[in-house]
Amino acid sequence: MAKLAVNVDHVATVREARGINYPDPVFAAGIAEMAGAECIICHLREDRRHINDRDLRLLKETVKTRLNMEMAAVDEMLGIAIDIRPDMVTLVPEKREELTTEGGLDVIAKPDQYRRVAESLKNKGIRVSFFVDPDPAQIEMAHRVGGDIIEIHTGHYSDARNELEAEERFKRIVKAVETAHSLDLGISAGHGLDYINIKRFSVLPQVEEYSIGHVIVSKAIYVGFEKAVREMMEIVKGF
Ligand code: PXP
């Protein structure tokens, strides 16, 4: 049965809009776990625009399920991950000017860098996931350089403007899932998924986990965080 991993970055985004100490992503993570989330995700960005070092430290101390730290494959973040020891790390591309993570990793362009970072993390017992576009060549390279898991970037699919486009883009995801499954990689998916567009994934039992943040935090404004998480849990568990 697929799992729901809740990303709490945008709770911190609201906090940072005022530069004060609430709402707290650590508190939100506890509520998400009470609502049934089986993993908590946060992205420590180089510019600390939402999650900061204190959040990561406290999440490590308080998360009872599993903590997934998203980070760029750079030495500063590697040092922090090795110090904090999240249960897993998802390597993501990072550009300072982007609004959110815009594309998947280009593992093919820098295999040695990714291999080195993945090995250092795995030597400390941290599982490593690669956030990649639904591209079989990138998935194969992520496997070659030591990835345990791939997270398929669903942003392109989520941005589809009509059903036809969505179906076309979903076909690429199906192919990517088949590639990853044949390589025995763990498979997760995320970015831009919402309460409606996620339903197409019910035909992909190979996807073990969904990584969802923005739409849950958005819905929480209307219905509360616990209910927003529970409603997504019900969809994922119904697959
Ligand atoms: N997975 C990764 C690697 C991400 O960077 C993000 C965005 O923070 C997500 C999943 C979640 O995307 P969203 O906030 O659109 O649900």
mmCIF file of N, CA, C and O and ligand atoms in Angstrom, residues 7 9-10 70 92 100-101 131 151 190-192 211-214, ligand 1:
data_model
loop_
_atom_site.group_PDB
_atom_site.id
_atom_site.type_symbol
_atom_site.label_atom_id
_atom_site.label_comp_id
_atom_site.label_asym_id
_atom_site.label_seq_id
_atom_site.Cartn_x
_atom_site.Cartn_y
_atom_site.Cartn_z
ATOM 1 N N ASN A 7 5.386 17.103 3.041
ATOM 2 C CA ASN A 7 6.440 18.119 2.999
ATOM 3 C C ASN A 7 5.947 19.367 3.753
ATOM 4 O O ASN A 7 4.888 19.915 3.414
ATOM 5 N N ASP A 9 7.645 22.287 4.134
ATOM 6 C CA ASP A 9 8.374 23.518 3.753
ATOM 7 C C ASP A 9 7.496 24.761 3.789
ATOM 8 O O ASP A 9 7.919 25.832 4.238
ATOM 9 N N HIS A 10 6.265 24.610 3.263
ATOM 10 C CA HIS A 10 5.475 25.832 3.085
ATOM 11 C C HIS A 10 4.777 26.306 4.356
ATOM 12 O O HIS A 10 4.241 27.415 4.385
ATOM 13 N N GLU A 70 15.451 16.883 1.927
ATOM 14 C CA GLU A 70 15.790 17.202 0.537
ATOM 15 C C GLU A 70 16.953 18.181 0.559
ATOM 16 O O GLU A 70 16.977 19.115 1.360
ATOM 17 N N VAL A 92 18.204 16.877 -4.815
ATOM 18 C CA VAL A 92 17.401 17.673 -5.748
ATOM 19 C C VAL A 92 18.283 18.744 -6.376
ATOM 20 O O VAL A 92 19.252 19.182 -5.772
ATOM 21 N N THR A 100 10.364 27.120 -7.056
ATOM 22 C CA THR A 100 10.358 25.808 -6.437
ATOM 23 C C THR A 100 11.267 24.927 -7.288
ATOM 24 O O THR A 100 11.805 25.403 -8.279
ATOM 25 N N THR A 101 11.445 23.655 -6.895
ATOM 26 C CA THR A 101 12.346 22.789 -7.653
ATOM 27 C C THR A 101 11.761 22.592 -9.057
ATOM 28 O O THR A 101 10.708 21.991 -9.214
ATOM 29 N N PHE A 131 15.904 12.710 -7.242
ATOM 30 C CA PHE A 131 14.698 13.334 -7.818
ATOM 31 C C PHE A 131 14.954 13.568 -9.301
ATOM 32 O O PHE A 131 15.763 14.434 -9.675
ATOM 33 N N GLU A 151 12.787 9.381 -6.996
ATOM 34 C CA GLU A 151 11.517 10.096 -6.899
ATOM 35 C C GLU A 151 11.254 10.702 -8.273
ATOM 36 O O GLU A 151 12.063 11.491 -8.785
ATOM 37 N N GLY A 190 6.448 12.861 -6.864
ATOM 38 C CA GLY A 190 5.958 14.091 -6.271
ATOM 39 C C GLY A 190 6.297 15.323 -7.060
ATOM 40 O O GLY A 190 7.154 15.306 -7.942
ATOM 41 N N HIS A 191 5.625 16.366 -6.724
ATOM 42 C CA HIS A 191 5.719 17.738 -7.212
ATOM 43 C C HIS A 191 4.447 18.114 -7.963
ATOM 44 O O HIS A 191 4.150 17.551 -9.003
ATOM 45 N N GLY A 192 3.719 19.030 -7.373
ATOM 46 C CA GLY A 192 2.503 19.543 -8.009
ATOM 47 C C GLY A 192 1.319 18.599 -7.920
ATOM 48 O O GLY A 192 0.272 18.879 -8.517
ATOM 49 N N SER A 211 5.103 12.235 -2.340
ATOM 50 C CA SER A 211 5.689 13.339 -1.596
ATOM 51 C C SER A 211 4.903 14.615 -1.929
ATOM 52 O O SER A 211 4.975 15.115 -3.049
ATOM 53 N N ILE A 212 4.143 15.096 -0.945
ATOM 54 C CA ILE A 212 3.192 16.175 -1.230
ATOM 55 C C ILE A 212 3.267 17.268 -0.166
ATOM 56 O O ILE A 212 3.291 16.977 1.036
ATOM 57 N N GLY A 213 3.326 18.509 -0.637
ATOM 58 C CA GLY A 213 3.434 19.608 0.301
ATOM 59 C C GLY A 213 2.469 20.744 0.052
ATOM 60 O O GLY A 213 1.524 20.966 0.814
ATOM 61 N N HIS A 214 2.660 21.452 -1.042
ATOM 62 C CA HIS A 214 1.981 22.734 -1.232
ATOM 63 C C HIS A 214 0.459 22.633 -1.157
ATOM 64 O O HIS A 214 -0.202 23.453 -0.511
HETATM 65 N N1 PXP B 1 9.379 16.377 -4.175
HETATM 66 C C1 PXP B 1 10.397 17.257 -4.304
HETATM 67 C C2 PXP B 1 11.757 16.720 -4.602
HETATM 68 C C3 PXP B 1 10.192 18.638 -4.134
HETATM 69 O O1 PXP B 1 11.221 19.483 -4.267
HETATM 70 C C4 PXP B 1 8.904 19.093 -3.813
HETATM 71 C C5 PXP B 1 8.667 20.555 -3.616
HETATM 72 O O2 PXP B 1 9.181 20.978 -2.426
HETATM 73 C C6 PXP B 1 7.881 18.132 -3.662
HETATM 74 C C7 PXP B 1 8.136 16.795 -3.882
HETATM 75 C C8 PXP B 1 6.487 18.513 -3.252
HETATM 76 O O3 PXP B 1 5.892 19.302 -4.214
HETATM 77 P P1 PXP B 1 4.565 20.085 -3.864
HETATM 78 O O4 PXP B 1 4.910 21.070 -2.797
HETATM 79 O O5 PXP B 1 4.199 20.716 -5.167
HETATM 80 O O6 PXP B 1 3.578 19.064 -3.383
#
